[in-house]
Amino acid sequence: MKASSHDEFREFVAMRSTALLRLAVLLTGGDRHAAEDLLQIALMKAYGRWAHIEQPEAYIRQVMYRQQVNRWRLRRHRAETTVPVLPESSWEADAESDSELRIALWAALGRLTKRQRAVVVLRYFEDLPEAEVAALLRCPVGTVRSTAYRSLAKLRVLVPELGPEGHAEQTQPLSYTSKGIQG
């Protein structure tokens, strides 16, 4: 790799690694160590092709999505480790009620299946269209829609503050904000 490309890569990592790590933590269900590994793998793959990558952040995000999906597919029956308190994130601290909602949301995301969590993260945190999520997860668009619907219904049951009076029947699209998933 040329010195200029190496410097560009280092600058990119310095500027975008926090946001990319946040995404990796979401994709891994709050497992900070697995998230760091996921990001490291994506950065290693990008480093080797850096001179040929036109949109580095999009490339790295796609590598992370696919790498995480591959991890899920390759694992047979690996027991998940649950923790009573989620680790601190690098997100800026909000008001206490927002922090409580964020903790509840993190815990609820950890209780979703891996596919449900991936669909929620890609659709509502990354704000990707259903077709793109389907392509990334290599499944039909209908599967993305039904998984999103069931996932949001489960999240509303687990964290009633996410929807009006905890009703899962809400049909408005939700979006992820600093205050959680909003309708």
mmCIF file with all atom_site columns, C-alpha atoms in Angstrom:
data_model
loop_
_atom_site.group_PDB
_atom_site.id
_atom_site.type_symbol
_atom_site.label_atom_id
_atom_site.label_alt_id
_atom_site.label_comp_id
_atom_site.label_asym_id
_atom_site.label_entity_id
_atom_site.label_seq_id
_atom_site.pdbx_PDB_ins_code
_atom_site.Cartn_x
_atom_site.Cartn_y
_atom_site.Cartn_z
_atom_site.occupancy
_atom_site.B_iso_or_equiv
_atom_site.pdbx_formal_charge
_atom_site.auth_seq_id
_atom_site.auth_comp_id
_atom_site.auth_asym_id
_atom_site.auth_atom_id
_atom_site.pdbx_PDB_model_num
ATOM 1   C CA . MET A 1 1   ? 0.000   0.000   0.000  1.00 0.00 ? 1   MET A CA 1
ATOM 2   C CA . LYS A 1 2   ? 1.265   3.477   -0.866 1.00 0.00 ? 2   LYS A CA 1
ATOM 3   C CA . ALA A 1 3   ? 2.095   5.848   1.961  1.00 0.00 ? 3   ALA A CA 1
ATOM 4   C CA . SER A 1 4   ? -0.715  8.219   0.944  1.00 0.00 ? 4   SER A CA 1
ATOM 5   C CA . SER A 1 5   ? -3.283  5.395   0.999  1.00 0.00 ? 5   SER A CA 1
ATOM 6   C CA . HIS A 1 6   ? -1.970  4.239   4.356  1.00 0.00 ? 6   HIS A CA 1
ATOM 7   C CA . ASP A 1 7   ? -2.371  7.768   5.747  1.00 0.00 ? 7   ASP A CA 1
ATOM 8   C CA . GLU A 1 8   ? -5.901  8.037   4.293  1.00 0.00 ? 8   GLU A CA 1
ATOM 9   C CA . PHE A 1 9   ? -6.830  4.738   5.931  1.00 0.00 ? 9   PHE A CA 1
ATOM 10  C CA . ARG A 1 10  ? -5.450  5.835   9.319  1.00 0.00 ? 10  ARG A CA 1
ATOM 11  C CA . GLU A 1 11  ? -7.336  9.132   9.072  1.00 0.00 ? 11  GLU A CA 1
ATOM 12  C CA . PHE A 1 12  ? -10.570 7.337   8.161  1.00 0.00 ? 12  PHE A CA 1
ATOM 13  C CA . VAL A 1 13  ? -10.222 4.948   11.103 1.00 0.00 ? 13  VAL A CA 1
ATOM 14  C CA . ALA A 1 14  ? -9.500  7.817   13.489 1.00 0.00 ? 14  ALA A CA 1
ATOM 15  C CA . MET A 1 15  ? -12.571 9.742   12.330 1.00 0.00 ? 15  MET A CA 1
ATOM 16  C CA . ARG A 1 16  ? -15.162 6.959   11.860 1.00 0.00 ? 16  ARG A CA 1
ATOM 17  C CA . SER A 1 17  ? -14.197 4.120   14.203 1.00 0.00 ? 17  SER A CA 1
ATOM 18  C CA . THR A 1 18  ? -16.474 5.284   17.057 1.00 0.00 ? 18  THR A CA 1
ATOM 19  C CA . ALA A 1 19  ? -19.582 5.298   14.853 1.00 0.00 ? 19  ALA A CA 1
ATOM 20  C CA . LEU A 1 20  ? -18.618 1.994   13.262 1.00 0.00 ? 20  LEU A CA 1
ATOM 21  C CA . LEU A 1 21  ? -18.024 0.438   16.685 1.00 0.00 ? 21  LEU A CA 1
ATOM 22  C CA . ARG A 1 22  ? -21.484 1.608   17.772 1.00 0.00 ? 22  ARG A CA 1
ATOM 23  C CA . LEU A 1 23  ? -22.977 -0.226  14.799 1.00 0.00 ? 23  LEU A CA 1
ATOM 24  C CA . ALA A 1 24  ? -20.908 -3.328  15.561 1.00 0.00 ? 24  ALA A CA 1
ATOM 25  C CA . VAL A 1 25  ? -22.125 -3.311  19.180 1.00 0.00 ? 25  VAL A CA 1
ATOM 26  C CA . LEU A 1 26  ? -25.720 -3.197  17.951 1.00 0.00 ? 26  LEU A CA 1
ATOM 27  C CA . LEU A 1 27  ? -25.126 -6.007  15.478 1.00 0.00 ? 27  LEU A CA 1
ATOM 28  C CA . THR A 1 28  ? -23.559 -8.213  18.150 1.00 0.00 ? 28  THR A CA 1
ATOM 29  C CA . GLY A 1 29  ? -26.351 -7.624  20.639 1.00 0.00 ? 29  GLY A CA 1
ATOM 30  C CA . GLY A 1 30  ? -24.329 -5.507  23.039 1.00 0.00 ? 30  GLY A CA 1
ATOM 31  C CA . ASP A 1 31  ? -21.251 -7.758  23.218 1.00 0.00 ? 31  ASP A CA 1
ATOM 32  C CA . ARG A 1 32  ? -18.455 -5.188  23.172 1.00 0.00 ? 32  ARG A CA 1
ATOM 33  C CA . HIS A 1 33  ? -15.682 -7.749  22.661 1.00 0.00 ? 33  HIS A CA 1
ATOM 34  C CA . ALA A 1 34  ? -17.450 -9.399  19.725 1.00 0.00 ? 34  ALA A CA 1
ATOM 35  C CA . ALA A 1 35  ? -18.163 -5.916  18.326 1.00 0.00 ? 35  ALA A CA 1
ATOM 36  C CA . GLU A 1 36  ? -14.488 -4.968  18.492 1.00 0.00 ? 36  GLU A CA 1
ATOM 37  C CA . ASP A 1 37  ? -13.599 -8.224  16.725 1.00 0.00 ? 37  ASP A CA 1
ATOM 38  C CA . LEU A 1 38  ? -16.240 -7.603  14.074 1.00 0.00 ? 38  LEU A CA 1
ATOM 39  C CA . LEU A 1 39  ? -14.975 -4.083  13.395 1.00 0.00 ? 39  LEU A CA 1
ATOM 40  C CA . GLN A 1 40  ? -11.363 -5.272  13.351 1.00 0.00 ? 40  GLN A CA 1
ATOM 41  C CA . ILE A 1 41  ? -12.162 -7.934  10.744 1.00 0.00 ? 41  ILE A CA 1
ATOM 42  C CA . ALA A 1 42  ? -13.981 -5.384  8.581  1.00 0.00 ? 42  ALA A CA 1
ATOM 43  C CA . LEU A 1 43  ? -11.103 -2.905  8.834  1.00 0.00 ? 43  LEU A CA 1
ATOM 44  C CA . MET A 1 44  ? -8.559  -5.605  7.946  1.00 0.00 ? 44  MET A CA 1
ATOM 45  C CA . LYS A 1 45  ? -10.550 -6.534  4.842  1.00 0.00 ? 45  LYS A CA 1
ATOM 46  C CA . ALA A 1 46  ? -10.862 -2.882  3.866  1.00 0.00 ? 46  ALA A CA 1
ATOM 47  C CA . TYR A 1 47  ? -7.164  -2.190  4.408  1.00 0.00 ? 47  TYR A CA 1
ATOM 48  C CA . GLY A 1 48  ? -6.167  -4.753  1.801  1.00 0.00 ? 48  GLY A CA 1
ATOM 49  C CA . ARG A 1 49  ? -8.444  -3.168  -0.827 1.00 0.00 ? 49  ARG A CA 1
ATOM 50  C CA . TRP A 1 50  ? -8.253  0.459   0.340  1.00 0.00 ? 50  TRP A CA 1
ATOM 51  C CA . ALA A 1 51  ? -6.921  1.896   -2.923 1.00 0.00 ? 51  ALA A CA 1
ATOM 52  C CA . HIS A 1 52  ? -9.860  0.369   -4.841 1.00 0.00 ? 52  HIS A CA 1
ATOM 53  C CA . ILE A 1 53  ? -12.699 1.306   -2.475 1.00 0.00 ? 53  ILE A CA 1
ATOM 54  C CA . GLU A 1 54  ? -14.804 4.259   -3.613 1.00 0.00 ? 54  GLU A CA 1
ATOM 55  C CA . GLN A 1 55  ? -17.078 4.510   -0.556 1.00 0.00 ? 55  GLN A CA 1
ATOM 56  C CA . PRO A 1 56  ? -15.063 3.248   2.416  1.00 0.00 ? 56  PRO A CA 1
ATOM 57  C CA . GLU A 1 57  ? -17.731 3.570   5.106  1.00 0.00 ? 57  GLU A CA 1
ATOM 58  C CA . ALA A 1 58  ? -20.370 1.800   3.026  1.00 0.00 ? 58  ALA A CA 1
ATOM 59  C CA . TYR A 1 59  ? -17.867 -0.932  2.198  1.00 0.00 ? 59  TYR A CA 1
ATOM 60  C CA . ILE A 1 60  ? -16.915 -1.476  5.839  1.00 0.00 ? 60  ILE A CA 1
ATOM 61  C CA . ARG A 1 61  ? -20.546 -1.495  6.980  1.00 0.00 ? 61  ARG A CA 1
ATOM 62  C CA . GLN A 1 62  ? -21.410 -4.103  4.355  1.00 0.00 ? 62  GLN A CA 1
ATOM 63  C CA . VAL A 1 63  ? -18.445 -6.243  5.418  1.00 0.00 ? 63  VAL A CA 1
ATOM 64  C CA . MET A 1 64  ? -19.653 -6.015  9.036  1.00 0.00 ? 64  MET A CA 1
ATOM 65  C CA . TYR A 1 65  ? -23.232 -6.989  8.108  1.00 0.00 ? 65  TYR A CA 1
ATOM 66  C CA . ARG A 1 66  ? -22.111 -9.958  6.079  1.00 0.00 ? 66  ARG A CA 1
ATOM 67  C CA . GLN A 1 67  ? -19.480 -11.045 8.583  1.00 0.00 ? 67  GLN A CA 1
ATOM 68  C CA . GLN A 1 68  ? -22.052 -11.000 11.370 1.00 0.00 ? 68  GLN A CA 1
ATOM 69  C CA . VAL A 1 69  ? -24.558 -12.965 9.289  1.00 0.00 ? 69  VAL A CA 1
ATOM 70  C CA . ASN A 1 70  ? -21.815 -15.512 8.540  1.00 0.00 ? 70  ASN A CA 1
ATOM 71  C CA . ARG A 1 71  ? -21.056 -15.803 12.263 1.00 0.00 ? 71  ARG A CA 1
ATOM 72  C CA . TRP A 1 72  ? -24.706 -16.589 12.944 1.00 0.00 ? 72  TRP A CA 1
ATOM 73  C CA . ARG A 1 73  ? -24.831 -19.174 10.207 1.00 0.00 ? 73  ARG A CA 1
ATOM 74  C CA . LEU A 1 74  ? -21.609 -20.886 11.257 1.00 0.00 ? 74  LEU A CA 1
ATOM 75  C CA . ARG A 1 75  ? -22.481 -21.194 14.933 1.00 0.00 ? 75  ARG A CA 1
ATOM 76  C CA . ARG A 1 76  ? -24.280 -24.366 15.762 1.00 0.00 ? 76  ARG A CA 1
ATOM 77  C CA . HIS A 1 77  ? -25.727 -24.215 19.253 1.00 0.00 ? 77  HIS A CA 1
ATOM 78  C CA . ARG A 1 78  ? -23.536 -21.748 21.036 1.00 0.00 ? 78  ARG A CA 1
ATOM 79  C CA . ALA A 1 79  ? -24.995 -20.601 24.315 1.00 0.00 ? 79  ALA A CA 1
ATOM 80  C CA . GLU A 1 80  ? -25.347 -16.865 24.640 1.00 0.00 ? 80  GLU A CA 1
ATOM 81  C CA . THR A 1 81  ? -24.019 -15.176 27.711 1.00 0.00 ? 81  THR A CA 1
ATOM 82  C CA . THR A 1 82  ? -26.407 -12.827 29.424 1.00 0.00 ? 82  THR A CA 1
ATOM 83  C CA . VAL A 1 83  ? -25.340 -10.110 31.788 1.00 0.00 ? 83  VAL A CA 1
ATOM 84  C CA . PRO A 1 84  ? -27.523 -8.310  34.327 1.00 0.00 ? 84  PRO A CA 1
ATOM 85  C CA . VAL A 1 85  ? -26.137 -4.872  33.457 1.00 0.00 ? 85  VAL A CA 1
ATOM 86  C CA . LEU A 1 86  ? -25.162 -3.781  29.977 1.00 0.00 ? 86  LEU A CA 1
ATOM 87  C CA . PRO A 1 87  ? -21.717 -2.260  29.495 1.00 0.00 ? 87  PRO A CA 1
ATOM 88  C CA . GLU A 1 88  ? -21.376 1.465   29.098 1.00 0.00 ? 88  GLU A CA 1
ATOM 89  C CA . SER A 1 89  ? -21.438 2.663   25.537 1.00 0.00 ? 89  SER A CA 1
ATOM 90  C CA . SER A 1 90  ? -19.574 5.529   23.950 1.00 0.00 ? 90  SER A CA 1
ATOM 91  C CA . TRP A 1 91  ? -22.832 7.387   23.285 1.00 0.00 ? 91  TRP A CA 1
ATOM 92  C CA . GLU A 1 92  ? -23.195 10.725  24.945 1.00 0.00 ? 92  GLU A CA 1
ATOM 93  C CA . ALA A 1 93  ? -25.059 10.676  28.234 1.00 0.00 ? 93  ALA A CA 1
ATOM 94  C CA . ASP A 1 94  ? -28.706 11.774  28.053 1.00 0.00 ? 94  ASP A CA 1
ATOM 95  C CA . ALA A 1 95  ? -31.154 12.638  30.770 1.00 0.00 ? 95  ALA A CA 1
ATOM 96  C CA . GLU A 1 96  ? -31.733 9.871   33.313 1.00 0.00 ? 96  GLU A CA 1
ATOM 97  C CA . SER A 1 97  ? -35.073 8.809   31.821 1.00 0.00 ? 97  SER A CA 1
ATOM 98  C CA . ASP A 1 98  ? -33.462 8.514   28.399 1.00 0.00 ? 98  ASP A CA 1
ATOM 99  C CA . SER A 1 99  ? -30.668 6.446   29.925 1.00 0.00 ? 99  SER A CA 1
ATOM 100 C CA . GLU A 1 100 ? -33.180 4.118   31.541 1.00 0.00 ? 100 GLU A CA 1
ATOM 101 C CA . LEU A 1 101 ? -34.995 3.720   28.232 1.00 0.00 ? 101 LEU A CA 1
ATOM 102 C CA . ARG A 1 102 ? -31.696 3.088   26.450 1.00 0.00 ? 102 ARG A CA 1
ATOM 103 C CA . ILE A 1 103 ? -30.752 0.389   28.973 1.00 0.00 ? 103 ILE A CA 1
ATOM 104 C CA . ALA A 1 104 ? -34.169 -1.226  28.618 1.00 0.00 ? 104 ALA A CA 1
ATOM 105 C CA . LEU A 1 105 ? -33.859 -1.067  24.824 1.00 0.00 ? 105 LEU A CA 1
ATOM 106 C CA . TRP A 1 106 ? -30.384 -2.647  24.915 1.00 0.00 ? 106 TRP A CA 1
ATOM 107 C CA . ALA A 1 107 ? -31.673 -5.448  27.120 1.00 0.00 ? 107 ALA A CA 1
ATOM 108 C CA . ALA A 1 108 ? -34.680 -5.966  24.837 1.00 0.00 ? 108 ALA A CA 1
ATOM 109 C CA . LEU A 1 109 ? -32.472 -6.050  21.723 1.00 0.00 ? 109 LEU A CA 1
ATOM 110 C CA . GLY A 1 110 ? -30.425 -8.752  23.424 1.00 0.00 ? 110 GLY A CA 1
ATOM 111 C CA . ARG A 1 111 ? -33.580 -10.842 23.854 1.00 0.00 ? 111 ARG A CA 1
ATOM 112 C CA . LEU A 1 112 ? -34.445 -10.764 20.142 1.00 0.00 ? 112 LEU A CA 1
ATOM 113 C CA . THR A 1 113 ? -33.242 -13.544 17.901 1.00 0.00 ? 113 THR A CA 1
ATOM 114 C CA . LYS A 1 114 ? -30.150 -12.799 15.856 1.00 0.00 ? 114 LYS A CA 1
ATOM 115 C CA . ARG A 1 115 ? -32.140 -12.307 12.665 1.00 0.00 ? 115 ARG A CA 1
ATOM 116 C CA . GLN A 1 116 ? -34.673 -10.061 14.429 1.00 0.00 ? 116 GLN A CA 1
ATOM 117 C CA . ARG A 1 117 ? -31.875 -7.955  15.902 1.00 0.00 ? 117 ARG A CA 1
ATOM 118 C CA . ALA A 1 118 ? -30.166 -7.628  12.512 1.00 0.00 ? 118 ALA A CA 1
ATOM 119 C CA . VAL A 1 119 ? -33.401 -6.541  10.827 1.00 0.00 ? 119 VAL A CA 1
ATOM 120 C CA . VAL A 1 120 ? -34.159 -3.961  13.546 1.00 0.00 ? 120 VAL A CA 1
ATOM 121 C CA . VAL A 1 121 ? -30.625 -2.551  13.447 1.00 0.00 ? 121 VAL A CA 1
ATOM 122 C CA . LEU A 1 122 ? -30.481 -2.375  9.657  1.00 0.00 ? 122 LEU A CA 1
ATOM 123 C CA . ARG A 1 123 ? -34.017 -1.022  9.157  1.00 0.00 ? 123 ARG A CA 1
ATOM 124 C CA . TYR A 1 124 ? -34.336 1.428   12.042 1.00 0.00 ? 124 TYR A CA 1
ATOM 125 C CA . PHE A 1 125 ? -30.838 2.293   13.222 1.00 0.00 ? 125 PHE A CA 1
ATOM 126 C CA . GLU A 1 126 ? -29.164 2.276   9.815  1.00 0.00 ? 126 GLU A CA 1
ATOM 127 C CA . ASP A 1 127 ? -32.419 3.385   8.089  1.00 0.00 ? 127 ASP A CA 1
ATOM 128 C CA . LEU A 1 128 ? -31.912 1.026   5.148  1.00 0.00 ? 128 LEU A CA 1
ATOM 129 C CA . PRO A 1 129 ? -34.811 0.198   2.811  1.00 0.00 ? 129 PRO A CA 1
ATOM 130 C CA . GLU A 1 130 ? -36.334 -3.273  3.057  1.00 0.00 ? 130 GLU A CA 1
ATOM 131 C CA . ALA A 1 131 ? -34.862 -4.357  -0.283 1.00 0.00 ? 131 ALA A CA 1
ATOM 132 C CA . GLU A 1 132 ? -31.349 -3.453  0.835  1.00 0.00 ? 132 GLU A CA 1
ATOM 133 C CA . VAL A 1 133 ? -31.781 -5.253  4.161  1.00 0.00 ? 133 VAL A CA 1
ATOM 134 C CA . ALA A 1 134 ? -33.038 -8.317  2.273  1.00 0.00 ? 134 ALA A CA 1
ATOM 135 C CA . ALA A 1 135 ? -30.012 -8.219  -0.021 1.00 0.00 ? 135 ALA A CA 1
ATOM 136 C CA . LEU A 1 136 ? -27.587 -7.871  2.894  1.00 0.00 ? 136 LEU A CA 1
ATOM 137 C CA . LEU A 1 137 ? -29.199 -10.692 4.870  1.00 0.00 ? 137 LEU A CA 1
ATOM 138 C CA . ARG A 1 138 ? -29.751 -12.762 1.717  1.00 0.00 ? 138 ARG A CA 1
ATOM 139 C CA . CYS A 1 139 ? -33.444 -13.358 2.329  1.00 0.00 ? 139 CYS A CA 1
ATOM 140 C CA . PRO A 1 140 ? -36.711 -12.304 0.653  1.00 0.00 ? 140 PRO A CA 1
ATOM 141 C CA . VAL A 1 141 ? -38.158 -8.819  1.250  1.00 0.00 ? 141 VAL A CA 1
ATOM 142 C CA . GLY A 1 142 ? -41.263 -10.444 2.740  1.00 0.00 ? 142 GLY A CA 1
ATOM 143 C CA . THR A 1 143 ? -39.093 -12.081 5.391  1.00 0.00 ? 143 THR A CA 1
ATOM 144 C CA . VAL A 1 144 ? -37.627 -8.687  6.279  1.00 0.00 ? 144 VAL A CA 1
ATOM 145 C CA . ARG A 1 145 ? -41.127 -7.189  6.587  1.00 0.00 ? 145 ARG A CA 1
ATOM 146 C CA . SER A 1 146 ? -42.544 -9.968  8.733  1.00 0.00 ? 146 SER A CA 1
ATOM 147 C CA . THR A 1 147 ? -39.413 -10.138 10.878 1.00 0.00 ? 147 THR A CA 1
ATOM 148 C CA . ALA A 1 148 ? -39.493 -6.372  11.411 1.00 0.00 ? 148 ALA A CA 1
ATOM 149 C CA . TYR A 1 149 ? -43.164 -6.483  12.377 1.00 0.00 ? 149 TYR A CA 1
ATOM 150 C CA . ARG A 1 150 ? -42.670 -9.329  14.852 1.00 0.00 ? 150 ARG A CA 1
ATOM 151 C CA . SER A 1 151 ? -39.491 -7.780  16.224 1.00 0.00 ? 151 SER A CA 1
ATOM 152 C CA . LEU A 1 152 ? -41.126 -4.425  16.882 1.00 0.00 ? 152 LEU A CA 1
ATOM 153 C CA . ALA A 1 153 ? -44.107 -6.127  18.497 1.00 0.00 ? 153 ALA A CA 1
ATOM 154 C CA . LYS A 1 154 ? -41.755 -8.052  20.779 1.00 0.00 ? 154 LYS A CA 1
ATOM 155 C CA . LEU A 1 155 ? -39.769 -4.894  21.598 1.00 0.00 ? 155 LEU A CA 1
ATOM 156 C CA . ARG A 1 156 ? -42.982 -3.084  22.523 1.00 0.00 ? 156 ARG A CA 1
ATOM 157 C CA . VAL A 1 157 ? -43.920 -5.910  24.869 1.00 0.00 ? 157 VAL A CA 1
ATOM 158 C CA . LEU A 1 158 ? -40.448 -6.003  26.418 1.00 0.00 ? 158 LEU A CA 1
ATOM 159 C CA . VAL A 1 159 ? -40.187 -2.194  26.653 1.00 0.00 ? 159 VAL A CA 1
ATOM 160 C CA . PRO A 1 160 ? -43.698 -0.692  26.763 1.00 0.00 ? 160 PRO A CA 1
ATOM 161 C CA . GLU A 1 161 ? -42.269 2.848   26.680 1.00 0.00 ? 161 GLU A CA 1
ATOM 162 C CA . LEU A 1 162 ? -41.417 2.313   22.995 1.00 0.00 ? 162 LEU A CA 1
ATOM 163 C CA . GLY A 1 163 ? -45.024 2.366   21.789 1.00 0.00 ? 163 GLY A CA 1
ATOM 164 C CA . PRO A 1 164 ? -48.236 4.041   22.852 1.00 0.00 ? 164 PRO A CA 1
ATOM 165 C CA . GLU A 1 165 ? -49.504 2.108   25.876 1.00 0.00 ? 165 GLU A CA 1
ATOM 166 C CA . GLY A 1 166 ? -47.362 -0.842  24.749 1.00 0.00 ? 166 GLY A CA 1
ATOM 167 C CA . HIS A 1 167 ? -49.652 -1.761  21.849 1.00 0.00 ? 167 HIS A CA 1
ATOM 168 C CA . ALA A 1 168 ? -47.926 -3.858  19.211 1.00 0.00 ? 168 ALA A CA 1
ATOM 169 C CA . GLU A 1 169 ? -50.695 -3.118  16.711 1.00 0.00 ? 169 GLU A CA 1
ATOM 170 C CA . GLN A 1 170 ? -49.254 0.286   15.747 1.00 0.00 ? 170 GLN A CA 1
ATOM 171 C CA . THR A 1 171 ? -48.692 0.346   12.001 1.00 0.00 ? 171 THR A CA 1
ATOM 172 C CA . GLN A 1 172 ? -46.675 3.553   11.668 1.00 0.00 ? 172 GLN A CA 1
ATOM 173 C CA . PRO A 1 173 ? -43.019 3.042   10.837 1.00 0.00 ? 173 PRO A CA 1
ATOM 174 C CA . LEU A 1 174 ? -40.643 3.509   13.729 1.00 0.00 ? 174 LEU A CA 1
ATOM 175 C CA . SER A 1 175 ? -37.313 5.247   13.771 1.00 0.00 ? 175 SER A CA 1
ATOM 176 C CA . TYR A 1 176 ? -34.364 5.045   16.127 1.00 0.00 ? 176 TYR A CA 1
ATOM 177 C CA . THR A 1 177 ? -33.448 8.268   17.885 1.00 0.00 ? 177 THR A CA 1
ATOM 178 C CA . SER A 1 178 ? -31.442 9.128   20.967 1.00 0.00 ? 178 SER A CA 1
ATOM 179 C CA . LYS A 1 179 ? -34.643 8.484   22.892 1.00 0.00 ? 179 LYS A CA 1
ATOM 180 C CA . GLY A 1 180 ? -35.074 4.948   21.526 1.00 0.00 ? 180 GLY A CA 1
ATOM 181 C CA . ILE A 1 181 ? -37.371 3.591   18.854 1.00 0.00 ? 181 ILE A CA 1
ATOM 182 C CA . GLN A 1 182 ? -40.064 6.130   18.104 1.00 0.00 ? 182 GLN A CA 1
ATOM 183 C CA . GLY A 1 183 ? -43.328 5.869   16.211 1.00 0.00 ? 183 GLY A CA 1
#
